[in-house]
Coordinates of C-alpha atoms in Angstrom, one line a residue:
X11 CA 80.2 107.4 66.5
X12 CA 77.1 106.7 64.4
X13 CA 74.1 107.5 66.6
X14 CA 73.0 108.6 70.1
X15 CA 70.2 107.0 72.1
X16 CA 68.7 107.6 75.5
X17 CA 66.6 105.1 77.5
X18 CA 65.2 105.2 81.0
X19 CA 66.5 102.7 83.5
X20 CA 62.9 101.6 84.1
X21 CA 62.4 100.7 80.4
X22 CA 65.8 98.9 80.4
X23 CA 64.7 96.7 83.3
X24 CA 61.3 95.9 81.6
X25 CA 63.2 95.0 78.4
X26 CA 65.5 92.6 80.3
X27 CA 62.5 91.1 82.1
X28 CA 60.7 90.5 78.7
X29 CA 63.6 88.5 77.4
X30 CA 64.3 86.6 80.6
X31 CA 68.0 87.3 81.3
X32 CA 68.5 85.4 84.6
X33 CA 70.7 82.7 83.1
X34 CA 73.3 84.8 81.3
X35 CA 77.0 84.3 82.1
X36 CA 78.9 87.1 83.7
X37 CA 81.5 87.9 81.1
X38 CA 82.9 90.8 83.1
X39 CA 84.4 88.5 85.7
X40 CA 86.3 86.9 82.9
X41 CA 87.4 90.3 81.5
X42 CA 88.6 91.5 84.9
X43 CA 92.1 90.4 84.2
X44 CA 92.6 93.8 82.6
X45 CA 92.6 95.4 86.1
X46 CA 94.2 92.7 88.2
X47 CA 97.3 94.7 89.0
X48 CA 97.1 97.0 91.9
X49 CA 97.4 100.8 91.5
X50 CA 100.8 100.7 93.2
X51 CA 102.1 98.0 90.7
X52 CA 101.0 100.2 87.8
X53 CA 102.6 103.3 89.2
X54 CA 105.9 101.4 89.6
X55 CA 105.6 100.0 86.1
X56 CA 105.1 103.5 84.7
X57 CA 108.0 105.1 86.7
X58 CA 111.6 105.4 85.6
X59 CA 114.3 107.5 87.1
X60 CA 111.9 109.4 89.2
X61 CA 109.6 110.3 86.3
X62 CA 106.1 108.8 85.8
X63 CA 105.2 108.1 82.2
X64 CA 101.6 109.3 81.9
X65 CA 101.0 107.4 78.7
X66 CA 102.1 104.1 80.3
X67 CA 100.1 104.9 83.5
X68 CA 96.9 105.6 81.4
X69 CA 97.4 102.5 79.4
X70 CA 97.8 100.5 82.5
X71 CA 94.9 101.9 84.5
X72 CA 92.5 103.1 81.7
X73 CA 93.5 100.9 78.8
X74 CA 91.9 101.6 75.4
X75 CA 94.0 99.3 73.1
X76 CA 91.2 96.7 73.3
X77 CA 88.5 99.2 72.4
X78 CA 87.6 97.6 69.1
X79 CA 86.3 94.6 71.0
X80 CA 83.6 96.7 72.5
X81 CA 80.7 97.9 70.3
X82 CA 78.6 99.5 73.0
X83 CA 79.6 102.1 75.6
X84 CA 76.9 102.6 78.3
X85 CA 76.5 106.0 80.0
X86 CA 74.8 105.8 83.4
X87 CA 75.0 106.6 87.1
X88 CA 77.0 104.2 89.3
X89 CA 73.7 103.6 91.2
X90 CA 72.3 102.0 88.1
X91 CA 75.2 99.6 87.7
X92 CA 73.2 96.4 88.3
X93 CA 70.7 96.9 85.4
X94 CA 73.5 98.1 83.2
X95 CA 75.7 95.1 83.9
X96 CA 72.8 92.7 83.4
X97 CA 72.1 94.4 80.0
X98 CA 75.8 94.2 79.0
X99 CA 76.0 90.6 79.9
X100 CA 72.8 89.8 78.0
X101 CA 74.1 91.6 74.9
X102 CA 77.3 89.7 75.0
X103 CA 75.8 86.2 75.7
X104 CA 72.8 86.4 73.4
X105 CA 73.7 88.7 70.6
X106 CA 77.5 88.7 70.6
X107 CA 77.7 92.5 71.1
X108 CA 80.2 93.6 73.8
X109 CA 79.3 96.7 75.9
X110 CA 82.0 98.8 77.5
X111 CA 81.4 99.4 81.2
X112 CA 84.3 101.4 82.5
X113 CA 84.1 100.4 86.2
X114 CA 84.1 96.7 85.2
X115 CA 87.1 97.1 82.9
X116 CA 89.2 99.9 84.2
X117 CA 90.9 100.7 87.5
X118 CA 89.3 103.0 90.1
X119 CA 90.5 106.5 89.8
X120 CA 90.3 107.2 93.5
X121 CA 92.5 104.2 94.3
X122 CA 95.1 105.5 91.8
X123 CA 94.9 109.0 93.4
X124 CA 95.2 107.6 96.9
X125 CA 98.4 105.7 96.0
X126 CA 99.9 108.7 94.2
X127 CA 99.1 110.9 97.2
X128 CA 100.9 108.6 99.5
X129 CA 103.9 108.1 97.2
X130 CA 104.4 111.6 95.8
X131 CA 102.3 114.2 97.7
X132 CA 103.3 114.0 101.4
X133 CA 104.6 117.1 103.0
X134 CA 108.1 117.2 104.5
X135 CA 106.8 116.0 107.8
X136 CA 105.1 113.0 106.2
X137 CA 102.0 113.7 108.2
X138 CA 100.1 115.8 105.8
X139 CA 99.5 116.1 102.1
X140 CA 101.0 119.0 100.0
X141 CA 97.9 120.9 98.6
X142 CA 99.7 122.0 95.5
X143 CA 101.1 118.6 94.7
X144 CA 97.7 116.9 95.2
X145 CA 96.0 119.4 92.9
X146 CA 98.6 118.9 90.2
X147 CA 98.5 115.1 90.3
X148 CA 94.7 115.1 90.4
X149 CA 94.7 117.3 87.2
X150 CA 97.0 114.8 85.5
X151 CA 94.9 111.8 86.4
X152 CA 91.6 113.5 85.5
X153 CA 93.2 114.4 82.1
X154 CA 94.2 110.7 81.6
X155 CA 90.7 109.5 82.3
X156 CA 89.1 112.2 80.1
X157 CA 91.3 111.2 77.1
X158 CA 90.6 107.5 77.7
X159 CA 86.9 108.2 77.7
X160 CA 87.1 110.2 74.5
X161 CA 89.1 107.5 72.8
X162 CA 86.4 104.9 73.7
X163 CA 83.5 107.1 72.7
X164 CA 85.0 108.2 69.4
X165 CA 85.9 104.6 68.5
X166 CA 82.3 103.3 68.9
X167 CA 79.2 103.9 66.8
X168 CA 76.1 104.3 69.0
X169 CA 75.9 106.1 72.3
X170 CA 73.1 105.3 74.7
X171 CA 72.6 107.2 77.9
X172 CA 70.6 105.5 80.7
X173 CA 68.4 108.1 82.3
X174 CA 67.2 107.9 85.9
X175 CA 66.8 110.1 88.9
X176 CA 70.4 108.9 89.7
X177 CA 71.9 110.4 86.5
X178 CA 69.5 113.4 86.0
X179 CA 68.5 115.7 88.7
X180 CA 64.7 115.2 89.0
X181 CA 63.9 118.8 90.0
X182 CA 65.7 122.0 90.9
X183 CA 64.3 124.9 93.0
X184 CA 66.1 127.7 91.2
X185 CA 64.2 129.1 88.2
X186 CA 67.3 130.3 86.4
X187 CA 68.7 126.8 86.1
X188 CA 65.5 125.1 85.1
X189 CA 64.5 124.3 81.5
X190 CA 67.5 122.2 80.8
X191 CA 68.5 118.7 82.0
X192 CA 71.0 118.8 84.9
X193 CA 73.4 116.4 86.5
X194 CA 75.5 116.5 89.6
X195 CA 78.1 114.3 87.9
X196 CA 81.0 116.0 86.2
X197 CA 81.7 112.7 84.4
X198 CA 78.2 112.5 82.9
X199 CA 78.5 116.1 81.9
X200 CA 81.8 115.4 80.2
X201 CA 80.6 112.3 78.3
X202 CA 77.4 113.8 77.1
X203 CA 79.4 116.8 75.8
X204 CA 81.9 114.5 74.0
X205 CA 79.0 112.7 72.3
X206 CA 77.4 116.0 71.2
X207 CA 80.6 117.4 69.9
X208 CA 81.7 114.3 67.9
X209 CA 80.5 114.5 64.3
X210 CA 78.3 111.4 63.5
X211 CA 79.4 109.3 60.5
X212 CA 77.9 106.5 58.6
X213 CA 80.3 103.6 59.3
X214 CA 81.6 101.2 56.6
X215 CA 80.7 98.4 58.9
X216 CA 77.5 98.6 60.9
X217 CA 78.7 96.3 63.6
X218 CA 80.1 99.1 65.8
X219 CA 77.9 100.6 68.4
X220 CA 78.6 102.6 71.5
X221 CA 76.4 102.7 74.7
X222 CA 78.1 105.6 76.5
X223 CA 78.7 104.5 79.9
X224 CA 79.8 107.0 82.2
X225 CA 79.5 104.5 84.8
X226 CA 80.5 106.4 87.9
X227 CA 81.4 103.5 90.0
X228 CA 84.9 103.8 88.4
X229 CA 85.2 107.2 90.0
X230 CA 83.3 106.3 93.1
X231 CA 80.5 108.3 94.7
X232 CA 82.0 111.4 96.2
X233 CA 79.9 113.6 98.5
X234 CA 80.3 117.2 97.4
X235 CA 80.2 119.8 100.1
X236 CA 78.7 122.2 97.5
X237 CA 76.7 120.3 94.8
X238 CA 77.4 121.7 91.3
X239 CA 74.6 121.2 88.7
X240 CA 76.0 120.7 85.2
X241 CA 73.7 121.4 82.2
X242 CA 73.6 118.6 79.6
X243 CA 71.9 118.7 76.2
X244 CA 70.1 115.4 75.3
X245 CA 68.3 116.9 72.3
X246 CA 70.4 115.0 69.8
X247 CA 69.8 111.7 71.6
X248 CA 67.1 109.6 69.9
X249 CA 64.7 108.3 72.5
X250 CA 65.0 104.5 72.4
X251 CA 61.6 102.8 72.1
X252 CA 61.6 99.7 74.3
X253 CA 59.0 98.1 72.0
X254 CA 61.4 98.3 69.1
X255 CA 64.4 96.9 70.8
X256 CA 65.3 93.5 69.3
X257 CA 64.8 90.3 71.2
X258 CA 64.4 86.6 70.5
X259 CA 66.0 84.7 67.6
X260 CA 67.3 87.2 65.1
X261 CA 68.6 84.6 62.6
X262 CA 71.6 85.9 60.8
X263 CA 71.0 89.5 61.5
X264 CA 72.9 91.5 64.0
X265 CA 71.1 93.0 67.0
X266 CA 72.5 96.4 66.1
X267 CA 71.4 96.2 62.5
X268 CA 67.9 95.2 63.6
X269 CA 67.8 98.0 66.1
X270 CA 68.8 100.6 63.5
X271 CA 66.2 99.2 61.1
X272 CA 63.4 99.3 63.6
X273 CA 64.3 102.7 64.8
X274 CA 64.3 104.0 61.2
X275 CA 67.9 105.0 61.3
X276 CA 69.1 103.2 58.2
X277 CA 66.5 104.9 56.0
X278 CA 67.0 108.4 57.5
X279 CA 70.6 109.0 58.6
X280 CA 69.8 112.8 58.8
X281 CA 68.2 112.1 62.2
X282 CA 71.7 111.3 63.5
X283 CA 73.1 114.7 62.6

C-alpha cells in the first residue's frame, strides 16, 4: 500500500459526469466467471472425508490469486455500488486500471453461510439450527473473508474510501461518541483499520493502486436489532480533490502517475506516513 485517499460519493459522481462515462463497457460481467460456481459446489469441492478445507473454500469463494490484476480497491457502502461500479468500469476502459470491487468478484458471504447452515448446522431433529455450530461456522467464514480482504489491501498501493451518509453515520445524539467518524458497518470498520495499520511504502513500480472497497453488497445489508457504531480514523486519508483527478487524453502517462503528481504525492512521500 502506497497511499490512502478519501472522496465523497457526490464528488465521484461529478467527476464521472465531467468525463462522460455513459458508453463504457461493463468489464465486471466478463470477470464474473470467478464466481459462477454455486456456494454448494464450492463447499463440496473443498470437502474431503467429512473435513472442509478452509483454504480451498476461501480460495473458491473469496479468491485472491488474481489480486495482482487489480490496482485499485474501492471501499464504500453497498448502497453506493452504482457510482463505484461506473467508476471502476471507467478506470478499466479508459485508463487500463482495474479496480477491485468485492461484491462483483467474490461470492456472497450470506449465501455461503446459508449453505453451511443447511449442510452442517441442523439440530438432531433437522427442524432447527444448532446455535453453537452456527456461531462456530460463522466465525470461520468471517475469518476467511477478513484474511482475503487483508491480502487484497496489502497487495495494492492506494486506498480510496468513498464517503457518504451510507458509509459514515451523518450524526449521533450521544455526546460521548461524537468527535470521531462512525460507521454502522463492521466491514468498513475492519477495512479502514487494516489500511491504517499497514505501513505505507514507496513501490518499485508506481502502477499499483488500491481503492479500498469494502463494498458491503458482498455481505448483504443485514438489519441489526441493536445498531453498533464503530469508530473509524480517516486522519491519514488524503482528501482527494476532484479538480485534480486526471481525465481526458493522458498520452503515455498512467492515470495513477498523473494523480500522484497532481496531488503532490511524488514530491512529498512523507504525507503518506
